[in-house]
PDB file of C-alpha atoms in Angstrom:
ATOM      1  CA  MET A 159      26.118  -9.291  10.846  1.00 49.00           C
ATOM      2  CA  GLU A 160      28.548  -8.064  13.623  1.00 54.00           C
ATOM      3  CA  ASN A 161      31.640  -8.698  11.475  1.00 59.00           C
ATOM      4  CA  ILE A 162      30.197  -6.892   8.370  1.00 60.00           C
ATOM      5  CA  ASN A 163      31.319  -3.248   7.766  1.00 65.00           C
ATOM      6  CA  LEU A 164      28.837  -0.363   8.011  1.00 63.00           C
ATOM      7  CA  GLU A 165      28.558   0.141   4.370  1.00 70.00           C
ATOM      8  CA  THR A 166      27.648  -3.492   3.714  1.00 71.00           C
ATOM      9  CA  LYS A 167      24.983  -3.233   6.438  1.00 67.00           C
ATOM     10  CA  LYS A 168      23.571  -0.089   4.898  1.00 72.00           C
ATOM     11  CA  GLU A 169      23.415  -1.860   1.408  1.00 75.00           C
ATOM     12  CA  PHE A 170      21.718  -4.930   3.139  1.00 68.00           C
ATOM     13  CA  TYR A 171      19.205  -2.681   4.725  1.00 69.00           C
ATOM     14  CA  ASP A 172      18.324  -0.783   1.591  1.00 75.00           C
ATOM     15  CA  PHE A 173      17.996  -4.056  -0.312  1.00 75.00           C
ATOM     16  CA  TYR A 174      15.700  -5.459   2.380  1.00 70.00           C
ATOM     17  CA  VAL A 175      13.612  -2.388   2.494  1.00 73.00           C
ATOM     18  CA  GLU A 176      13.223  -2.474  -1.327  1.00 78.00           C
ATOM     19  CA  ILE A 177      12.204  -6.202  -1.412  1.00 77.00           C
ATOM     20  CA  THR A 178       9.879  -5.702   1.372  1.00 74.00           C
ATOM     21  CA  HIS A 179       8.369  -2.796  -0.443  1.00 69.00           C
ATOM     22  CA  LEU A 180       7.903  -4.778  -3.648  1.00 75.00           C
ATOM     23  CA  ILE A 181       6.222  -7.679  -1.666  1.00 77.00           C
ATOM     24  CA  LEU A 182       3.861  -5.321   0.204  1.00 74.00           C
ATOM     25  CA  ASN A 183       2.892  -3.549  -3.015  1.00 74.00           C
ATOM     26  CA  GLN A 184       1.257  -6.815  -4.098  1.00 75.00           C
ATOM     27  CA  ILE A 185      -0.974  -7.126  -1.142  1.00 76.00           C
ATOM     28  CA  PRO A 186      -4.181  -5.103  -1.451  1.00 79.00           C
ATOM     29  CA  VAL A 187      -4.353  -4.229   2.231  1.00 84.00           C
ATOM     30  CA  PRO A 188      -2.731  -0.968   3.512  1.00 88.00           C
ATOM     31  CA  MET A 189       0.397  -1.656   5.509  1.00 90.00           C
ATOM     32  CA  SER A 190       3.194   0.482   6.879  1.00 91.00           C
ATOM     33  CA  PHE A 191       6.368   0.060   8.700  1.00 91.00           C
ATOM     34  CA  VAL A 192       8.074   2.659  11.025  1.00 93.00           C
ATOM     35  CA  ASP A 193      11.380   2.438  12.566  1.00 92.00           C
ATOM     36  CA  GLU A 194      12.104   2.580  16.344  1.00 94.00           C
ATOM     37  CA  ASN A 195      11.675   6.356  16.253  1.00 95.00           C
ATOM     38  CA  GLY A 196       8.299   6.239  14.456  1.00 95.00           C
ATOM     39  CA  THR A 197       9.770   7.439  11.035  1.00 94.00           C
ATOM     40  CA  ILE A 198       8.003   5.795   8.146  1.00 93.00           C
ATOM     41  CA  ILE A 199      10.307   3.359   6.357  1.00 88.00           C
ATOM     42  CA  ILE A 200       7.851   1.487   4.120  1.00 86.00           C
ATOM     43  CA  ILE A 201       4.270   2.245   3.112  1.00 88.00           C
ATOM     44  CA  ASN A 202       2.513   0.253   0.293  1.00 88.00           C
ATOM     45  CA  GLN A 203       0.779   1.747  -2.556  1.00 87.00           C
ATOM     46  CA  ILE A 204      -2.862   0.852  -1.450  1.00 85.00           C
ATOM     47  CA  PHE A 205      -2.030   2.803   1.785  1.00 86.00           C
ATOM     48  CA  LEU A 206      -0.755   5.772  -0.171  1.00 87.00           C
ATOM     49  CA  ASP A 207      -3.972   5.623  -2.341  1.00 84.00           C
ATOM     50  CA  PHE A 208      -5.962   5.585   0.886  1.00 81.00           C
ATOM     51  CA  LEU A 209      -4.275   8.654   2.182  1.00 82.00           C
ATOM     52  CA  LYS A 210      -4.285  10.286  -1.378  1.00 84.00           C
ATOM     53  CA  MET A 211      -0.575  10.899  -0.996  1.00 87.00           C
ATOM     54  CA  LYS A 212       2.624  10.199  -2.854  1.00 89.00           C
ATOM     55  CA  GLU A 213       5.374   8.080  -1.416  1.00 84.00           C
ATOM     56  CA  GLU A 214       7.855  10.986  -1.668  1.00 87.00           C
ATOM     57  CA  ASP A 215       5.386  13.056   0.616  1.00 87.00           C
ATOM     58  CA  ILE A 216       5.446  10.430   3.287  1.00 89.00           C
ATOM     59  CA  LYS A 217       8.592   8.305   3.410  1.00 80.00           C
ATOM     60  CA  GLY A 218      11.098   9.568   5.997  1.00 87.00           C
ATOM     61  CA  LYS A 219       8.552  11.541   7.951  1.00 94.00           C
ATOM     62  CA  HIS A 220       7.329  10.712  11.400  1.00 95.00           C
ATOM     63  CA  ILE A 221       4.106   8.836  11.530  1.00 94.00           C
ATOM     64  CA  LEU A 222       2.364  11.597  13.537  1.00 95.00           C
ATOM     65  CA  GLU A 223       3.088  14.111  10.802  1.00 93.00           C
ATOM     66  CA  ILE A 224       0.889  11.870   8.559  1.00 91.00           C
ATOM     67  CA  GLU A 225      -1.691  10.782  10.964  1.00 91.00           C
ATOM     68  CA  PRO A 226      -1.698  12.789  14.122  1.00 92.00           C
ATOM     69  CA  ASN A 227      -3.765  10.266  16.114  1.00 90.00           C
ATOM     70  CA  SER A 228      -1.653   7.202  15.218  1.00 93.00           C
ATOM     71  CA  ARG A 229      -0.999   4.901  18.028  1.00 94.00           C
ATOM     72  CA  LEU A 230       2.101   3.380  16.473  1.00 95.00           C
ATOM     73  CA  PRO A 231       4.278   5.560  18.840  1.00 96.00           C
ATOM     74  CA  ILE A 232       2.492   3.908  21.723  1.00 95.00           C
ATOM     75  CA  VAL A 233       3.194   0.514  20.361  1.00 96.00           C
ATOM     76  CA  LEU A 234       6.926   1.423  20.000  1.00 96.00           C
ATOM     77  CA  LYS A 235       6.934   2.807  23.626  1.00 96.00           C
ATOM     78  CA  THR A 236       5.054  -0.270  25.187  1.00 95.00           C
ATOM     79  CA  GLY A 237       6.391  -3.027  22.888  1.00 94.00           C
ATOM     80  CA  LYS A 238       2.860  -4.486  22.928  1.00 95.00           C
ATOM     81  CA  ALA A 239       0.621  -5.222  19.870  1.00 94.00           C
ATOM     82  CA  GLU A 240      -2.832  -3.796  19.462  1.00 94.00           C
ATOM     83  CA  ILE A 241      -5.067  -6.096  17.619  1.00 91.00           C
ATOM     84  CA  GLY A 242      -8.378  -5.319  16.031  1.00 88.00           C
ATOM     85  CA  LYS A 243      -8.742  -1.750  17.422  1.00 90.00           C
ATOM     86  CA  LYS A 244     -11.311   0.685  16.002  1.00 88.00           C
ATOM     87  CA  PHE A 245      -9.664   3.757  14.513  1.00 89.00           C
ATOM     88  CA  THR A 246     -10.871   6.870  12.648  1.00 87.00           C
ATOM     89  CA  PHE A 247      -8.425   8.455  10.290  1.00 86.00           C
ATOM     90  CA  LYS A 248      -8.211  12.167   9.841  1.00 85.00           C
ATOM     91  CA  ASN A 249     -10.029  11.676   6.537  1.00 81.00           C
ATOM     92  CA  GLY A 250     -12.939  10.326   8.417  1.00 83.00           C
ATOM     93  CA  ILE A 251     -12.698   6.720   7.288  1.00 81.00           C
ATOM     94  CA  LYS A 252     -13.354   4.339  10.151  1.00 82.00           C
ATOM     95  CA  ALA A 253     -11.216   1.176  10.272  1.00 85.00           C
ATOM     96  CA  ILE A 254     -10.017  -1.867  12.307  1.00 87.00           C
ATOM     97  CA  VAL A 255      -6.383  -1.514  12.836  1.00 91.00           C
ATOM     98  CA  HIS A 256      -3.653  -3.982  13.858  1.00 93.00           C
ATOM     99  CA  ARG A 257      -0.399  -2.646  15.223  1.00 95.00           C
ATOM    100  CA  PHE A 258       2.673  -4.816  15.882  1.00 93.00           C
ATOM    101  CA  PRO A 259       5.942  -4.144  17.462  1.00 95.00           C
ATOM    102  CA  ILE A 260       8.805  -5.660  15.384  1.00 91.00           C
ATOM    103  CA  PHE A 261      11.689  -7.189  17.318  1.00 91.00           C
ATOM    104  CA  PHE A 262      14.997  -8.323  16.058  1.00 84.00           C
ATOM    105  CA  GLN A 263      17.295 -10.322  18.468  1.00 86.00           C
ATOM    106  CA  GLU A 264      15.075  -9.229  21.350  1.00 88.00           C
ATOM    107  CA  LYS A 265      15.578  -5.551  20.453  1.00 91.00           C
ATOM    108  CA  LEU A 266      12.577  -3.434  19.148  1.00 93.00           C
ATOM    109  CA  ILE A 267      13.394  -2.146  15.847  1.00 90.00           C
ATOM    110  CA  GLY A 268      10.120  -0.736  14.641  1.00 92.00           C
ATOM    111  CA  ALA A 269       6.384  -1.296  14.280  1.00 94.00           C
ATOM    112  CA  MET A 270       3.983  -2.237  11.563  1.00 93.00           C
ATOM    113  CA  GLY A 271       0.465  -1.128  10.991  1.00 94.00           C
ATOM    114  CA  ILE A 272      -2.157  -2.984   8.998  1.00 91.00           C
ATOM    115  CA  ILE A 273      -5.566  -1.390   8.259  1.00 88.00           C
ATOM    116  CA  LEU A 274      -8.758  -3.405   7.716  1.00 82.00           C
ATOM    117  CA  VAL A 275     -11.519  -0.923   6.650  1.00 69.00           C
ATOM    118  CA  ASP A 276     -15.033  -1.551   7.831  1.00 54.00           C
ATOM    119  CA  ASN A 277     -16.110  -1.411   4.206  1.00 55.00           C
ATOM    120  CA  PHE A 278     -13.729  -3.439   2.019  1.00 54.00           C
ATOM    121  CA  GLU A 279     -15.681  -2.278  -0.991  1.00 59.00           C
ATOM    122  CA  TYR A 280     -13.680   1.028  -0.653  1.00 57.00           C
ATOM    123  CA  PHE A 281     -10.509  -0.892  -1.517  1.00 56.00           C
ATOM    124  CA  TYR A 282     -12.136  -3.131  -3.990  1.00 60.00           C
ATOM    125  CA  HIS A 283     -13.274  -0.026  -6.043  1.00 63.00           C
ATOM    126  CA  LEU A 284      -9.985   1.685  -5.540  1.00 61.00           C
ATOM    127  CA  GLU A 285      -8.089  -1.294  -7.032  1.00 62.00           C
ATOM    128  CA  LEU A 286     -10.679  -1.729  -9.799  1.00 65.00           C
ATOM    129  CA  GLU A 287     -10.389   2.011 -10.687  1.00 66.00           C
ATOM    130  CA  LYS A 288      -6.487   1.715 -10.802  1.00 66.00           C
ATOM    131  CA  VAL A 289      -6.658  -1.438 -13.133  1.00 66.00           C
ATOM    132  CA  PHE A 290      -9.203   0.326 -15.333  1.00 64.00           C
ATOM    133  CA  HIS A 291      -6.985   3.228 -15.744  1.00 61.00           C
ATOM    134  CA  GLN A 292      -3.945   1.127 -16.532  1.00 63.00           C
ATOM    135  CA  GLN A 293      -5.855  -0.882 -19.193  1.00 61.00           C
ATOM    136  CA  PHE A 294      -7.477   2.291 -20.638  1.00 59.00           C
ATOM    137  CA  LYS A 295      -4.173   3.802 -21.148  1.00 54.00           C
ATOM    138  CA  LYS A 296      -2.928   0.681 -22.912  1.00 52.00           C
ATOM    139  CA  THR A 297      -5.881   0.365 -25.276  1.00 50.00           C
ATOM    140  CA  GLU A 298      -5.632   1.574 -28.830  1.00 48.00           C
ATOM    141  CA  TYR A 299      -8.735   3.105 -30.183  1.00 46.00           C
ATOM    142  CA  VAL A 300     -10.351   1.030 -33.033  1.00 46.00           C
ATOM    143  CA  LYS A 301     -12.220   2.752 -35.667  1.00 44.00           C
ATOM    144  CA  ILE A 302     -15.903   2.182 -35.661  1.00 44.00           C
ATOM    145  CA  SER A 303     -15.917   1.378 -39.291  1.00 45.00           C
ATOM    146  CA  SER A 304     -13.888  -1.861 -38.518  1.00 48.00           C
ATOM    147  CA  PHE A 305     -17.018  -3.164 -36.793  1.00 51.00           C
ATOM    148  CA  GLN A 306     -19.153  -3.079 -39.870  1.00 56.00           C
ATOM    149  CA  ALA A 307     -20.937  -6.378 -40.893  1.00 59.00           C
ATOM    150  CA  ASN A 308     -19.609  -8.470 -43.507  1.00 63.00           C
ATOM    151  CA  TYR A 309     -22.928  -9.659 -44.746  1.00 61.00           C
ATOM    152  CA  ASN A 310     -26.442  -8.023 -45.112  1.00 65.00           C
ATOM    153  CA  PHE A 311     -29.894  -9.364 -45.838  1.00 62.00           C
ATOM    154  CA  ASP A 312     -29.289  -9.298 -49.582  1.00 68.00           C
ATOM    155  CA  ASP A 313     -26.730 -12.026 -49.014  1.00 64.00           C
ATOM    156  CA  ILE A 314     -29.226 -14.585 -47.623  1.00 67.00           C
ATOM    157  CA  ILE A 315     -30.095 -17.085 -50.324  1.00 71.00           C
ATOM    158  CA  THR A 316     -33.186 -18.778 -48.618  1.00 61.00           C
TER     159      THR A 316
END
């Protein structure tokens, strides 16, 4: 990519971020990516639901603005992964967290966080609630009169 102009690199970067975002939103596990400065680049929808925030409230902010006790800046500083570490979020939810540095051509370009909540039922119910609301919005109400019986006891011959 050295011979590609700056505008093309920016377009490629934006395309890569968008594709990654689309893929991560299909995975029901909270994930986030920060750049080498700790600025949030990508955060999937399940993570946003977990934080009870919207993407526009988070994207482009430093991770410590969102989660003051985040250890992603430490991963960025050391370049070493933290696997299976206990963590308590500011909303009180306890979790097991994986944090990975991301390298490209031996250069640290960011970090990724994956949250595994102690109680996966939380995310199961969160996802179930979301699906229910989507289906409820699509459902057209059917008049109760359409559920009347076609026959009654007088129609029985023997």
